[in-house]
CSV table of C-alpha atoms in Angstrom, one decimal:
chain,number,residue,atom,x,y,z
A,1,UNK,CA,-41.4,4.1,-5.4
A,2,UNK,CA,-40.1,6.5,-8.1
A,3,UNK,CA,-39.4,9.4,-5.7
A,4,UNK,CA,-36.5,11.6,-6.9
A,5,UNK,CA,-34.4,14.2,-5.3
A,6,UNK,CA,-33.0,16.9,-7.6
A,7,UNK,CA,-30.1,19.0,-6.1
A,8,UNK,CA,-29.5,22.2,-8.0
A,9,UNK,CA,-27.1,23.6,-5.4
A,10,UNK,CA,-25.0,22.2,-2.7
A,11,UNK,CA,-24.2,24.6,0.1
A,12,UNK,CA,-23.4,22.8,3.3
A,13,UNK,CA,-22.6,23.4,6.9
A,14,UNK,CA,-19.2,24.3,8.2
A,15,UNK,CA,-19.0,21.3,10.4
A,16,UNK,CA,-20.8,18.1,11.2
A,17,UNK,CA,-24.0,18.3,13.2
A,18,UNK,CA,-23.6,17.1,16.8
A,19,UNK,CA,-25.7,14.0,16.3
A,20,UNK,CA,-23.4,13.0,13.5
A,21,UNK,CA,-20.0,13.9,15.0
A,22,UNK,CA,-20.9,11.9,18.1
A,23,UNK,CA,-21.0,8.7,15.9
A,24,UNK,CA,-17.7,8.9,14.0
A,25,UNK,CA,-15.1,11.2,12.5
A,26,UNK,CA,-15.0,11.3,8.7
A,27,UNK,CA,-11.7,13.1,8.7
A,28,UNK,CA,-10.1,10.1,10.5
A,29,UNK,CA,-11.6,7.7,7.9
A,30,UNK,CA,-10.1,9.9,5.1
A,31,UNK,CA,-6.7,9.8,6.8
A,32,UNK,CA,-6.9,6.0,7.0
A,33,UNK,CA,-7.6,5.9,3.3
A,34,UNK,CA,-4.7,8.2,2.6
A,35,UNK,CA,-2.3,6.2,4.8
A,36,UNK,CA,-3.5,3.0,3.2
A,37,UNK,CA,-2.6,4.4,-0.3
A,38,UNK,CA,1.0,5.0,0.8
A,39,UNK,CA,1.3,1.7,2.6
A,40,UNK,CA,1.4,3.4,6.0
A,41,UNK,CA,-1.8,2.0,7.7
A,42,UNK,CA,-0.2,-1.2,9.0
A,43,UNK,CA,-1.9,-4.5,9.7
A,44,UNK,CA,-2.7,-7.5,7.6
A,45,UNK,CA,-2.7,-7.0,3.8
A,46,UNK,CA,-1.1,-3.5,4.4
A,47,UNK,CA,-4.0,-2.5,6.5
A,48,UNK,CA,-6.8,-3.6,4.2
A,49,UNK,CA,-8.6,-5.4,7.0
A,50,UNK,CA,-8.5,-2.2,9.1
A,51,UNK,CA,-9.8,0.0,6.2
A,52,UNK,CA,-12.5,-2.4,5.1
A,53,UNK,CA,-14.5,-1.6,8.3
A,54,UNK,CA,-15.3,1.7,6.4
A,55,UNK,CA,-16.1,0.1,3.0
A,56,UNK,CA,-19.2,-1.6,1.7
A,57,UNK,CA,-18.3,-5.3,1.0
A,58,UNK,CA,-18.0,-5.9,-2.7
A,59,UNK,CA,-18.3,-2.2,-3.6
A,60,UNK,CA,-16.0,-0.4,-6.0
A,61,UNK,CA,-13.9,1.0,-3.2
A,62,UNK,CA,-13.7,-2.4,-1.4
A,63,UNK,CA,-12.5,-4.0,-4.7
A,64,UNK,CA,-10.0,-1.2,-5.4
A,65,UNK,CA,-8.6,-1.4,-1.8
A,66,UNK,CA,-8.3,-5.2,-1.9
A,67,UNK,CA,-6.6,-5.1,-5.3
A,68,UNK,CA,-4.2,-2.5,-4.0
A,69,UNK,CA,-3.2,-4.8,-1.2
A,70,UNK,CA,-2.6,-7.9,-3.3
A,71,UNK,CA,-1.3,-6.5,-6.6
A,72,UNK,CA,2.3,-5.7,-7.4
A,73,UNK,CA,1.7,-1.9,-7.6
A,74,UNK,CA,1.9,-1.4,-3.8
A,75,UNK,CA,5.5,-2.6,-3.9
A,76,UNK,CA,6.4,0.4,-6.0
A,77,UNK,CA,5.6,2.9,-3.2
A,78,UNK,CA,8.9,4.8,-2.5
A,79,UNK,CA,10.3,4.1,1.0
A,80,UNK,CA,9.4,7.1,3.1
A,81,UNK,CA,9.0,8.4,6.6
A,82,UNK,CA,5.9,10.1,7.8
A,83,UNK,CA,6.8,13.5,9.3
A,84,UNK,CA,5.6,14.9,12.6
A,85,UNK,CA,3.0,16.2,12.3
A,86,UNK,CA,2.0,13.9,9.6
A,87,UNK,CA,-1.2,15.8,8.7
A,88,UNK,CA,-1.7,19.6,8.6
A,89,UNK,CA,-4.2,22.1,7.2
A,90,UNK,CA,-7.0,19.7,8.1
A,91,UNK,CA,-10.6,20.8,7.3
A,92,UNK,CA,-14.0,19.2,7.0
A,93,UNK,CA,-16.5,21.6,5.4
A,94,UNK,CA,-19.5,21.7,3.2
A,95,UNK,CA,-21.5,19.1,5.1
A,96,UNK,CA,-24.7,18.2,3.3
A,97,UNK,CA,-27.0,15.9,5.2
A,98,UNK,CA,-29.4,14.2,2.8
A,99,UNK,CA,-31.1,12.0,5.4
A,100,UNK,CA,-30.2,10.4,8.8
A,101,UNK,CA,-28.4,7.7,6.9
A,102,UNK,CA,-26.6,9.7,4.1
A,103,UNK,CA,-24.4,12.8,4.0
A,104,UNK,CA,-21.4,14.2,2.1
A,105,UNK,CA,-18.6,16.5,3.2
A,106,UNK,CA,-15.5,18.1,1.7
A,107,UNK,CA,-12.3,17.0,3.4
A,108,UNK,CA,-8.9,18.6,2.9
A,109,UNK,CA,-5.5,17.9,4.5
A,110,UNK,CA,-1.8,17.6,3.5
A,111,UNK,CA,0.2,14.5,4.5
A,112,UNK,CA,3.9,15.2,5.0
A,113,UNK,CA,6.6,12.6,4.2
A,114,UNK,CA,10.3,12.4,3.6
A,115,UNK,CA,11.7,10.0,0.9
A,116,UNK,CA,14.3,7.7,2.4
A,117,UNK,CA,16.6,7.4,-0.6
A,118,UNK,CA,16.9,11.1,-1.5
A,119,UNK,CA,15.8,12.8,1.7
A,120,UNK,CA,13.4,14.9,-0.4
A,121,UNK,CA,10.3,16.2,1.4
A,122,UNK,CA,7.1,15.0,-0.2
A,123,UNK,CA,3.6,16.4,0.4
A,124,UNK,CA,0.5,14.5,-0.5
A,125,UNK,CA,-2.6,16.7,-0.8
A,126,UNK,CA,-6.0,15.1,-0.1
A,127,UNK,CA,-9.0,17.2,-1.3
A,128,UNK,CA,-12.2,15.1,-1.8
A,129,UNK,CA,-15.9,15.3,-1.5
A,130,UNK,CA,-16.7,12.1,0.4
A,131,UNK,CA,-20.1,10.5,0.6
A,132,UNK,CA,-21.0,8.4,3.6
A,133,UNK,CA,-24.0,6.1,4.3
A,134,UNK,CA,-25.1,4.4,7.4
A,135,UNK,CA,-24.9,0.7,6.7
A,136,UNK,CA,-27.1,-1.8,8.6
A,137,UNK,CA,-26.2,-5.2,7.4
A,138,UNK,CA,-27.1,-7.0,10.7
A,139,UNK,CA,-30.0,-8.8,9.1
A,140,UNK,CA,-27.4,-10.7,7.1
A,141,UNK,CA,-25.5,-11.6,10.3
A,142,UNK,CA,-22.5,-9.5,9.3
A,143,UNK,CA,-21.5,-6.2,10.8
A,144,UNK,CA,-22.9,-3.9,13.4
A,145,UNK,CA,-24.6,-0.8,11.9
A,146,UNK,CA,-21.9,1.7,11.0
A,147,UNK,CA,-20.9,4.6,8.7
A,148,UNK,CA,-19.1,3.6,5.4
A,149,UNK,CA,-17.7,5.3,2.4
A,150,UNK,CA,-20.1,5.3,-0.5
A,151,UNK,CA,-18.2,7.5,-2.9
A,152,UNK,CA,-15.3,10.0,-3.2
A,153,UNK,CA,-14.8,12.7,-5.8
A,154,UNK,CA,-11.6,14.6,-6.2
A,155,UNK,CA,-11.9,18.4,-5.8
A,156,UNK,CA,-9.6,20.4,-8.0
């Protein structure tokens, strides 16, 4: 209907509101994405079918994730072992709720690995603003309503 929302400043909450945190954990979804990108999620197509529960079918991220699973690039991941603890310095901040079906948050963590061939310790830093929407595609006979990744932006 032509309504527009202009955001001139984004200052969010330090944590998810209770009504939202009771529905799902964005930090866990971000970890799954991170594990997927290092071929550590496990499952069919390197975990694609696990991850796609959090992706909009046919979206940019769904397409990228599927291509990652089936293209040759995934075979170039260095053999590694996830350390214990795998994730440290976890934080979820700057939660901005745009509506009851859309919000963003900043997620940070470090994933710790050890390369098998050299024994070198390797850290992978994840720092992104993630946008989530509540997807209700039950009218199409598909999924149950659930939260999915709409976008991610790297934070420098």
